[in-house]
PDB file of C-alpha atoms in Angstrom:
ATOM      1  CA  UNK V  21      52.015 -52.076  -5.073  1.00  0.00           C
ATOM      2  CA  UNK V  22      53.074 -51.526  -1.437  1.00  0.00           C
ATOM      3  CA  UNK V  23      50.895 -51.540   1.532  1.00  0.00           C
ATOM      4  CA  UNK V  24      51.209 -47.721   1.601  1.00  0.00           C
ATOM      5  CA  UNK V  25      50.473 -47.394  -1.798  1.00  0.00           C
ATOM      6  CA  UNK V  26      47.179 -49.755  -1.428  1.00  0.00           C
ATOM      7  CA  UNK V  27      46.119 -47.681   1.593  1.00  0.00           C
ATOM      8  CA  UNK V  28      46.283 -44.363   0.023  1.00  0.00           C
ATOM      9  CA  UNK V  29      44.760 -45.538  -3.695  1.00  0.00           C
ATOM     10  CA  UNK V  30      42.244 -47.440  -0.872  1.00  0.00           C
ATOM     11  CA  UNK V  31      41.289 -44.314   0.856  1.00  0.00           C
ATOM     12  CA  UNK V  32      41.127 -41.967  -1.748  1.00  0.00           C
ATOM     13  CA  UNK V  33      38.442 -44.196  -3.401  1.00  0.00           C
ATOM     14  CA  UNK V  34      36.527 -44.469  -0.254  1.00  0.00           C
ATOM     15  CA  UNK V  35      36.487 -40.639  -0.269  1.00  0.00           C
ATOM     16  CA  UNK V  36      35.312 -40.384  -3.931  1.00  0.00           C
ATOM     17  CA  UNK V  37      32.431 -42.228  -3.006  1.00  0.00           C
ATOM     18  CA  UNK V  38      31.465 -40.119  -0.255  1.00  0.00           C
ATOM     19  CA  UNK V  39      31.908 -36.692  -1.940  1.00  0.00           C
ATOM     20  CA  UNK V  40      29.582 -38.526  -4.550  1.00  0.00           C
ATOM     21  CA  UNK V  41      26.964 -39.872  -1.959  1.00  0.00           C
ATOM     22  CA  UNK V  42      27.029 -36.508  -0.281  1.00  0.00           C
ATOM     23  CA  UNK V  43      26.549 -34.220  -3.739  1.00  0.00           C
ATOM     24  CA  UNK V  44      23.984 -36.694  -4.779  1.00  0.00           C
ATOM     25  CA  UNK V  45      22.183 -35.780  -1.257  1.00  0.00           C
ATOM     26  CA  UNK V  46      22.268 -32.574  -1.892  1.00  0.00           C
ATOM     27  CA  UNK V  47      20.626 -32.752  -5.186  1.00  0.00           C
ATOM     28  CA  UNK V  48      18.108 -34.596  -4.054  1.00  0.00           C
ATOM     29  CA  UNK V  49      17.396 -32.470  -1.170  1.00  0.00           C
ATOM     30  CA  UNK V  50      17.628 -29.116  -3.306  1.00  0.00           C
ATOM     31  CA  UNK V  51      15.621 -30.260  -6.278  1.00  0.00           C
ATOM     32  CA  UNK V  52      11.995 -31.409  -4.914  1.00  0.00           C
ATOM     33  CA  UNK V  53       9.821 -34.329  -6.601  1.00  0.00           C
ATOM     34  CA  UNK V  54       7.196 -33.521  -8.200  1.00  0.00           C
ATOM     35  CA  UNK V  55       4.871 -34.963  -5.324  1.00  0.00           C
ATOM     36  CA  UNK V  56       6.503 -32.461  -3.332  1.00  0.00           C
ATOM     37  CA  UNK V  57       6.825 -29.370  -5.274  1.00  0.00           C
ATOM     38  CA  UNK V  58       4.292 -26.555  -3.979  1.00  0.00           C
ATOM     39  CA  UNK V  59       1.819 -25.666  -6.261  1.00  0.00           C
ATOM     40  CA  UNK V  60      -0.599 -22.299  -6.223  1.00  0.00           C
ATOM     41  CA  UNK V  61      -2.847 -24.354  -3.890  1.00  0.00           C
ATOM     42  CA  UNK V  62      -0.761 -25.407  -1.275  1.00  0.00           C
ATOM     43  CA  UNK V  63       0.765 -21.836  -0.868  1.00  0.00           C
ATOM     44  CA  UNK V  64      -2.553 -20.464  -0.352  1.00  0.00           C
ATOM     45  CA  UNK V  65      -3.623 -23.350   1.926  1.00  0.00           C
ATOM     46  CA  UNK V  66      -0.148 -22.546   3.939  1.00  0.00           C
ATOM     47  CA  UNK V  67      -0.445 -18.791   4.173  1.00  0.00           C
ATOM     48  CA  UNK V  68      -0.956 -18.070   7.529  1.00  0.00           C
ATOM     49  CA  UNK V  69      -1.949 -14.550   5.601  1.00  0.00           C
ATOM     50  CA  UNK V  70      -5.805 -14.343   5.325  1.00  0.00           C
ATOM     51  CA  UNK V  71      -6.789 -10.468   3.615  1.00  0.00           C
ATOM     52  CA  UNK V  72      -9.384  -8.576   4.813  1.00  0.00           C
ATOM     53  CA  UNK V  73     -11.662  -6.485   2.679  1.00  0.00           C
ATOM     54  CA  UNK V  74     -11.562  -3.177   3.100  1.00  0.00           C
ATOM     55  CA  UNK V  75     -15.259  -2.046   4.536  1.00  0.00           C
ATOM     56  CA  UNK V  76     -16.768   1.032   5.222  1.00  0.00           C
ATOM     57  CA  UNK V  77     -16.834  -0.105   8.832  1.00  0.00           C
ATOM     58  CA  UNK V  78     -13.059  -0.909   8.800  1.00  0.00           C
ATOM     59  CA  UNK V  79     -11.440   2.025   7.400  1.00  0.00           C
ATOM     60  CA  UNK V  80      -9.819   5.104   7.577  1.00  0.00           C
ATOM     61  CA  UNK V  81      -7.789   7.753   5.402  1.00  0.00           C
ATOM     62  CA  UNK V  82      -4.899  10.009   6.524  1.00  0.00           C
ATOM     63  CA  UNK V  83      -3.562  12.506   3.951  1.00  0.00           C
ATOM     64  CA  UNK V  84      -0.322  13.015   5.160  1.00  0.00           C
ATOM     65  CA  UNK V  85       1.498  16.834   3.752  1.00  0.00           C
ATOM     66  CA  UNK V  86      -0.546  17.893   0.540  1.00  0.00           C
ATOM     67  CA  UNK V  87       0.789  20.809   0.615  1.00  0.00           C
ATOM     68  CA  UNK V  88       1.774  23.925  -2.292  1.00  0.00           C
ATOM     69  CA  UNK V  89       5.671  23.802  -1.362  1.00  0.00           C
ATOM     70  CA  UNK V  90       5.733  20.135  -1.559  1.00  0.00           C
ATOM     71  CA  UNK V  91       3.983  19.937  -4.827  1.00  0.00           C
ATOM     72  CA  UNK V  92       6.239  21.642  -6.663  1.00  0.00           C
ATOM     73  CA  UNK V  93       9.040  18.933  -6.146  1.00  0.00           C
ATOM     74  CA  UNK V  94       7.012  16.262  -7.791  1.00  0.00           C
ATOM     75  CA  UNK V  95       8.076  14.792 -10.716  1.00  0.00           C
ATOM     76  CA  UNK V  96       6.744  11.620 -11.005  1.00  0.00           C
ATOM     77  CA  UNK V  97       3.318  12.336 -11.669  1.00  0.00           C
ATOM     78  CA  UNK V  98       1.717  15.340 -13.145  1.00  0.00           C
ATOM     79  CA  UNK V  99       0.498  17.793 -10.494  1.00  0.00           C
ATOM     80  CA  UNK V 100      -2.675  18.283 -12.330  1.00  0.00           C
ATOM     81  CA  UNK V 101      -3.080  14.752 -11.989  1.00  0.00           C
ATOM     82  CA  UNK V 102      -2.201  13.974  -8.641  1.00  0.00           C
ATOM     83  CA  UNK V 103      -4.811  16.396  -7.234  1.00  0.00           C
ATOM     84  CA  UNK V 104      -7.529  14.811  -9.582  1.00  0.00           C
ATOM     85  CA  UNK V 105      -6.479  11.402  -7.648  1.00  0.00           C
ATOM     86  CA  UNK V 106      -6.076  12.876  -4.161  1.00  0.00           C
ATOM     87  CA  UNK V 107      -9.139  14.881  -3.794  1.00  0.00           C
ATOM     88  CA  UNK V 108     -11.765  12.497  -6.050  1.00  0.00           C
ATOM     89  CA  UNK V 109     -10.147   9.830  -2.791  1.00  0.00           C
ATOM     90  CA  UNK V 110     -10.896  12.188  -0.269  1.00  0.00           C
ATOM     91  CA  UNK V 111     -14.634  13.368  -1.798  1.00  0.00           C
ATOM     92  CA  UNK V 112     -15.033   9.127  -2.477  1.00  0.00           C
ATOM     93  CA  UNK V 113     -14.173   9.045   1.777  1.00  0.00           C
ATOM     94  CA  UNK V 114     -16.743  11.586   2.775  1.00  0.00           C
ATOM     95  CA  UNK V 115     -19.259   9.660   0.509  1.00  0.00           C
ATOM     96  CA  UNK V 116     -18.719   5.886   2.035  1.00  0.00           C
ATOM     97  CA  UNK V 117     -18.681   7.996   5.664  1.00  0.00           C
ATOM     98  CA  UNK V 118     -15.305   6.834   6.192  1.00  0.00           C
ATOM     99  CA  UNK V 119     -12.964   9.251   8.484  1.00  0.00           C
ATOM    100  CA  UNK V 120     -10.630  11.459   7.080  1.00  0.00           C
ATOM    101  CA  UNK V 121      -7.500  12.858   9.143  1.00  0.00           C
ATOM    102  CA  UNK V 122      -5.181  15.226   7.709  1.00  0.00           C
ATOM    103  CA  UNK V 123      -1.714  16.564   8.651  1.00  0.00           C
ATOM    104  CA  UNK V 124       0.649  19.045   7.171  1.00  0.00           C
ATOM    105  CA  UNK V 125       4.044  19.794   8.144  1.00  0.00           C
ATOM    106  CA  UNK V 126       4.265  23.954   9.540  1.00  0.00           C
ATOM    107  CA  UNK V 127       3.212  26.144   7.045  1.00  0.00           C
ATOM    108  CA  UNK V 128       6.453  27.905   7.855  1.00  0.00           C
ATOM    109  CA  UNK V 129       8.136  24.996   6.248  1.00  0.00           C
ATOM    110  CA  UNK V 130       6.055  23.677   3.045  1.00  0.00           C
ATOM    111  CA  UNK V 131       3.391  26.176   2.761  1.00  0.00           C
ATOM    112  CA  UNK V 132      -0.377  25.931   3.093  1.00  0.00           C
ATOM    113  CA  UNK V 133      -2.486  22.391   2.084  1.00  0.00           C
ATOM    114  CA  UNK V 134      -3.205  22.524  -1.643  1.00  0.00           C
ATOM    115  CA  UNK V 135      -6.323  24.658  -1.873  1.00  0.00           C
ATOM    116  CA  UNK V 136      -8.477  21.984  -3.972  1.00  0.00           C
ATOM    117  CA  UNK V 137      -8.416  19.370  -1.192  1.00  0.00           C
ATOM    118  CA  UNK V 138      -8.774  22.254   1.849  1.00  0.00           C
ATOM    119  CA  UNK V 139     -12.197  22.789  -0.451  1.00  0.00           C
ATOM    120  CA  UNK V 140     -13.430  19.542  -0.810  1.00  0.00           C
ATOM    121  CA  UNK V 141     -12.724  18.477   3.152  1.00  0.00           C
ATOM    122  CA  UNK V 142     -14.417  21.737   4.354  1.00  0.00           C
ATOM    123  CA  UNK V 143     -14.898  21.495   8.309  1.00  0.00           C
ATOM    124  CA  UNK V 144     -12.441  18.687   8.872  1.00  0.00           C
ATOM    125  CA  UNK V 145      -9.496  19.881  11.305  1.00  0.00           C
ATOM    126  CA  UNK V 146      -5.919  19.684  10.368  1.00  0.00           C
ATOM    127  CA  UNK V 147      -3.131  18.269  12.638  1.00  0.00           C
ATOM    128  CA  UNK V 148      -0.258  20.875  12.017  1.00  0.00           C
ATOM    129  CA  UNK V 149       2.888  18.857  13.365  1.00  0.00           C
ATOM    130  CA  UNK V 150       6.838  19.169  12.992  1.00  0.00           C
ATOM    131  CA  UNK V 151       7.915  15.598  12.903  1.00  0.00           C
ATOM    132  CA  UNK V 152       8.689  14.120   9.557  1.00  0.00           C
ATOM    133  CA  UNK V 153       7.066  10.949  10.191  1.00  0.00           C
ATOM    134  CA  UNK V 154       3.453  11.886  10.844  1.00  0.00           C
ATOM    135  CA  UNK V 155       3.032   8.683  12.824  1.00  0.00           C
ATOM    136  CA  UNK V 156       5.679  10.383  15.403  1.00  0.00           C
ATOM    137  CA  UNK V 157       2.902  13.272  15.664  1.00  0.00           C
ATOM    138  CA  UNK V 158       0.937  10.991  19.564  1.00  0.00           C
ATOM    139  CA  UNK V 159      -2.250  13.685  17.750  1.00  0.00           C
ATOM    140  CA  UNK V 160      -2.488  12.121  14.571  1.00  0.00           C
ATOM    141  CA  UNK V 161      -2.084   8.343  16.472  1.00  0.00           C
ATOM    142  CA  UNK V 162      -4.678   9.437  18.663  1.00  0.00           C
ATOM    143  CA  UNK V 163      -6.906  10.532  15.553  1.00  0.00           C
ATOM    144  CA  UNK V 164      -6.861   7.322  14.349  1.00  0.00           C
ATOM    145  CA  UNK V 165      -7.227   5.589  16.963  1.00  0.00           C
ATOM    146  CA  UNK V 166     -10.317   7.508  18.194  1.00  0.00           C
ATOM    147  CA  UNK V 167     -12.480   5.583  14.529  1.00  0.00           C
ATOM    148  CA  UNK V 168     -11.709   2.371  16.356  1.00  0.00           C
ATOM    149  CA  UNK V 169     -10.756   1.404  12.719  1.00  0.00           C
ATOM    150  CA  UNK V 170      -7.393  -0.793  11.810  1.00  0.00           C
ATOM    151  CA  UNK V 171      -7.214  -0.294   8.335  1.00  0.00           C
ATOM    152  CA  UNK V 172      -5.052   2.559   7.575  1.00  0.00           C
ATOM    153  CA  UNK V 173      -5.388   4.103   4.305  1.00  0.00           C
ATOM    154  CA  UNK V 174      -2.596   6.730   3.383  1.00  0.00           C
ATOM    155  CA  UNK V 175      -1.492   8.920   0.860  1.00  0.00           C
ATOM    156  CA  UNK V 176       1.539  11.647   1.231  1.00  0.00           C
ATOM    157  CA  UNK V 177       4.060  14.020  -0.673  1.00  0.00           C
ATOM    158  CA  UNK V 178       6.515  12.665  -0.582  1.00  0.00           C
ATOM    159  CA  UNK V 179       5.989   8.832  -1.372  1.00  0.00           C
ATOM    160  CA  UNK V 180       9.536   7.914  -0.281  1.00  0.00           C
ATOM    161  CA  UNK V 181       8.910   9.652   2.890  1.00  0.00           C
ATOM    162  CA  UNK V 182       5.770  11.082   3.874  1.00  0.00           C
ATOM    163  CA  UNK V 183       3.771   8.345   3.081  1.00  0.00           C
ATOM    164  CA  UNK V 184       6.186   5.529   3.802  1.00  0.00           C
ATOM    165  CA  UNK V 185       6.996   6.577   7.462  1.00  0.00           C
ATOM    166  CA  UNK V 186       3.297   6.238   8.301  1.00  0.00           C
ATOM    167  CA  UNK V 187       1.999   3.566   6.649  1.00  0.00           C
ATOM    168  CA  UNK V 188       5.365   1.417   8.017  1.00  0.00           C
ATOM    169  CA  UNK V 189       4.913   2.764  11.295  1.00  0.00           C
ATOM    170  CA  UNK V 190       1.166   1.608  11.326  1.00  0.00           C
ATOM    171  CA  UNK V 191       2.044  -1.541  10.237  1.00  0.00           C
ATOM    172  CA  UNK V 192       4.498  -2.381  13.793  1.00  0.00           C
ATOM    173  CA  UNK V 193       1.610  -1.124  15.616  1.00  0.00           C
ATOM    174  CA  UNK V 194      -0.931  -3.544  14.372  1.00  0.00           C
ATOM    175  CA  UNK V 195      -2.664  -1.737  11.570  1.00  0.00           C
ATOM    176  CA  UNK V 196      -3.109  -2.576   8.001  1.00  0.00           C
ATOM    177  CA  UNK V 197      -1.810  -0.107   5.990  1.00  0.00           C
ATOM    178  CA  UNK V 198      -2.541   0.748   2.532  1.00  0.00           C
ATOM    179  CA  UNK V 199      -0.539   3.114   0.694  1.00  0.00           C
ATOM    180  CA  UNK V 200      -2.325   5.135  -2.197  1.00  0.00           C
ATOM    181  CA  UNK V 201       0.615   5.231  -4.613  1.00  0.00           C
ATOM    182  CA  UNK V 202      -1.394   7.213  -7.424  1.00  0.00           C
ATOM    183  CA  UNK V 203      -2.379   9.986  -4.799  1.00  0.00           C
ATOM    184  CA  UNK V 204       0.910  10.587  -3.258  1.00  0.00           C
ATOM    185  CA  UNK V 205       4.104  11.958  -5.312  1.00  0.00           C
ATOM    186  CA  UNK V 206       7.691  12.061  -5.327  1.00  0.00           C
ATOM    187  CA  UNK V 207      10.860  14.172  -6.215  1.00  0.00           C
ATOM    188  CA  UNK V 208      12.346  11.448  -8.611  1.00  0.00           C
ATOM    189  CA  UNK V 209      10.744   8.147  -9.862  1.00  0.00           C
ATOM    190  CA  UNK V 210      13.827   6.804  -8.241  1.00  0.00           C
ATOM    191  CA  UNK V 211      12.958   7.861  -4.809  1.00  0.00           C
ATOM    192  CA  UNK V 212       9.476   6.097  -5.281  1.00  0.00           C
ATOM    193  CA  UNK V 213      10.788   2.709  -6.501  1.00  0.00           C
ATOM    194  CA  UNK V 214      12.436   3.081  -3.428  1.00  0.00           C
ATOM    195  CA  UNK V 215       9.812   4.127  -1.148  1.00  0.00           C
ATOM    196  CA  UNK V 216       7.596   1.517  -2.818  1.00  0.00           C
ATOM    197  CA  UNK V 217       9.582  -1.137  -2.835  1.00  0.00           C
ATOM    198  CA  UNK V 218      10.555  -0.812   1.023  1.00  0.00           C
ATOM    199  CA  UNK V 219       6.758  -0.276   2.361  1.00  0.00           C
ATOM    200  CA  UNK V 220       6.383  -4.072   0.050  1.00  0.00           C
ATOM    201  CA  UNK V 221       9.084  -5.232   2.020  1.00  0.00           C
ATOM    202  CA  UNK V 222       7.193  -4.188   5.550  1.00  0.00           C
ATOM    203  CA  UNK V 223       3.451  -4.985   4.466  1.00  0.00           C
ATOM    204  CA  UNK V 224       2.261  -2.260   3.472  1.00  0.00           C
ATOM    205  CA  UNK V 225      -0.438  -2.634   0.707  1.00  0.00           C
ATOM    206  CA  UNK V 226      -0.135  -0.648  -2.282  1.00  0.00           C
ATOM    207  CA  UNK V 227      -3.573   0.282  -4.162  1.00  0.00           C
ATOM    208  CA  UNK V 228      -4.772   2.876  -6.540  1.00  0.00           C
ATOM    209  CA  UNK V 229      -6.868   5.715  -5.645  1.00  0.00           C
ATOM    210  CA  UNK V 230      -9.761   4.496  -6.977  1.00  0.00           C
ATOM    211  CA  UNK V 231      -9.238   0.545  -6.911  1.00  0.00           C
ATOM    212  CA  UNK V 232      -9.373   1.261  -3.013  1.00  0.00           C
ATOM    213  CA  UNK V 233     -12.702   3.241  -3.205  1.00  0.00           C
ATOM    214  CA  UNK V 234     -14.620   0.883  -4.781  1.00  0.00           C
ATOM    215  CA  UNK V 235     -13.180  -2.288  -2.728  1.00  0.00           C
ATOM    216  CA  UNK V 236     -15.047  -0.280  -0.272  1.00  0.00           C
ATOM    217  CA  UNK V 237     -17.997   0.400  -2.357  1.00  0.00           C
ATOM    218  CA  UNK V 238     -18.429  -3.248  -3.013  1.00  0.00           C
ATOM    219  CA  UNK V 239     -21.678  -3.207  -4.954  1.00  0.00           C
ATOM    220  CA  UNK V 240     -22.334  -0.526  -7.752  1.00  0.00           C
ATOM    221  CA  UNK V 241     -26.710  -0.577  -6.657  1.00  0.00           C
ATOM    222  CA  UNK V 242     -25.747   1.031  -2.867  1.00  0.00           C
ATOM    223  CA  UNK V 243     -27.323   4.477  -2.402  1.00  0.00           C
ATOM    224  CA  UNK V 244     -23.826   5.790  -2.239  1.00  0.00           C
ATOM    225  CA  UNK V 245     -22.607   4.477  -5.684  1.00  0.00           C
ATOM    226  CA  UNK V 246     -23.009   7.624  -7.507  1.00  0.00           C
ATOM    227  CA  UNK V 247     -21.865  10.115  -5.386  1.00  0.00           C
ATOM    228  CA  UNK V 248     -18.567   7.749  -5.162  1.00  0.00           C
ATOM    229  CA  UNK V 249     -18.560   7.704  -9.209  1.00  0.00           C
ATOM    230  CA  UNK V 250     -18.700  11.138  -9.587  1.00  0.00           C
ATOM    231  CA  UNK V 251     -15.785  12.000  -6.536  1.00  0.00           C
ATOM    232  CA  UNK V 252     -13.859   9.775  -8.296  1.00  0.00           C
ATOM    233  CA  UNK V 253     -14.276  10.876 -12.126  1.00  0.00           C
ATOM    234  CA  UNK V 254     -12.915   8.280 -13.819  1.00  0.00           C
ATOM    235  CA  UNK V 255     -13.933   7.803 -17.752  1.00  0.00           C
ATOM    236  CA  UNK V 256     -16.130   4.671 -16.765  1.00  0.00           C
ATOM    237  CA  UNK V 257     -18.530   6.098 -14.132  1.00  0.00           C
ATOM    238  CA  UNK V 258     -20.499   7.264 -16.553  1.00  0.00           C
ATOM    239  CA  UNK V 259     -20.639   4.359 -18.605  1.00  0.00           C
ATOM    240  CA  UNK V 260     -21.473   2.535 -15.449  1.00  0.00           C
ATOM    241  CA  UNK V 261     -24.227   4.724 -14.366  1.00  0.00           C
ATOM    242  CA  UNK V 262     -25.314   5.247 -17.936  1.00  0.00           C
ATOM    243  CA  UNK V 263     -26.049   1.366 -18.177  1.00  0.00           C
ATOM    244  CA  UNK V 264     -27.642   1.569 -14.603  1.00  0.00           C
ATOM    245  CA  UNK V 265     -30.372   4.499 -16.087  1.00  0.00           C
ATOM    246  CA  UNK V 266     -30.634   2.638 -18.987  1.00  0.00           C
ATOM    247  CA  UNK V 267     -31.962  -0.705 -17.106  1.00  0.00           C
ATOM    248  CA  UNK V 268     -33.782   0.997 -14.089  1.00  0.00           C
ATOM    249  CA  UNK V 269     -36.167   2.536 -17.159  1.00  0.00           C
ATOM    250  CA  UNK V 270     -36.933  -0.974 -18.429  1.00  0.00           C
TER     251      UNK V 270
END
């Protein structure tokens, strides 16, 4: 062999044991020892995320464009349904005493508010606006602001965007916002995957209509209990209060 040859069979093993070294680094540094590998308890003790309960001190609800002309897009939930869940929210609000604002898009546009929630939120005043994101309406900002509460509860039609804008734009302005997927609707379940999935993506919360009300509930003996119960009608308020008659007679 000639002293070319040597160098280049020389040089080409030198660089076969770097690529190996280096690959082997790699590994090591992709693939994390056991000792090292997070567990549920070190995520939780590194989340620089702590939640906040939702109170009746704490919170607020907007319902953002309930309204006829709207409704009769929806095809992701049953109509029927989604008023159950919208108004037994709003009657569960005015029981815990926590505001409720409202805003509708002109009536020129989408109609009147659905007359089953105009009934059961008699008095309160509703922000008539033209933007499509509510949160672009400085009235309904101002409305909320005014409870001195940063926990934004909101429900809309549609999900994708009259709920979404909102409860995002609450979010960059240093509220919590909670969106109320099960009281808002949409015009394909497509266009709420997608409304879902990018309010996940910014913070927003999403809850159930009546998971939310009884976070804020908290304890099923408050004087307020049953008149939350029966706003909400779900199947197991009467069990619940059943049980509660049952072993306040003993």
């Amino acid at each position: 062999m000639n002293r070319r040859n040597f160098l280049n069979h020389s040089n080409a093993a030198v660089a076969a044991v770097a690529l190996s070294a280096g690959a082997g680094a790699v590994a090591n540094a992709a693939t994390p020892s056991p000792s090292t590998r997070p567990t549920k308890e070190t995520l939780a003790m590194n989340s620089t995320h702590l939640y906040d309960r939702l109170t009746r001190e704490n919170a607020v609800l907007l319902l953002v464009d309930h309204q006829i002309g709207l409704y009769t897009g929806v095809r992701d939930i049953d109509t029927l349904e989604l008023k159950h869940h919208v108004v037994g929210l709003a009657k569960a609000a005015l029981a815990l005493k926590v505001p409720v604002i409202v805003t509708t898009t002109t009536e020129s546009m989408w109609g009147p508010m659905i007359p089953e929630l105009a009934e059961a939120l008699p008095g309160i005043q509703r922000i008539e606006r033209t933007t499509v994101n509510a949160w672009d309406e400085p009235r309904v900002v101002a409305a909320v602001k005014a409870t001195g509460r940063k926990k934004l509860i909101v429900t809309g039609v549609s999900t994708d965007v009259c709920l979404a804008f909102p409860a995002i734009s609450a979010i960059a302005d240093g509220y919590s916002s909670y969106a109320v997927i099960d009281a808002s609707g949409g015009f394909s379940k497509t266009q709420v995957e997608m409304g879902v999935l990018r309010m996940q993506q910014a913070g927003v919360i999403p809850v159930g209509y009546s998971n939310v009300a009884v976070e804020i509930l908290a304890d099923n003996a408050a004087p307020d209990a049953e008149a939350v119960y029966a706003a909400l009608n779900i199947p197991f308020g009467g069990l619940v209060y059943g049980l509660k008659q049952y072993f306040s007679h003993r």
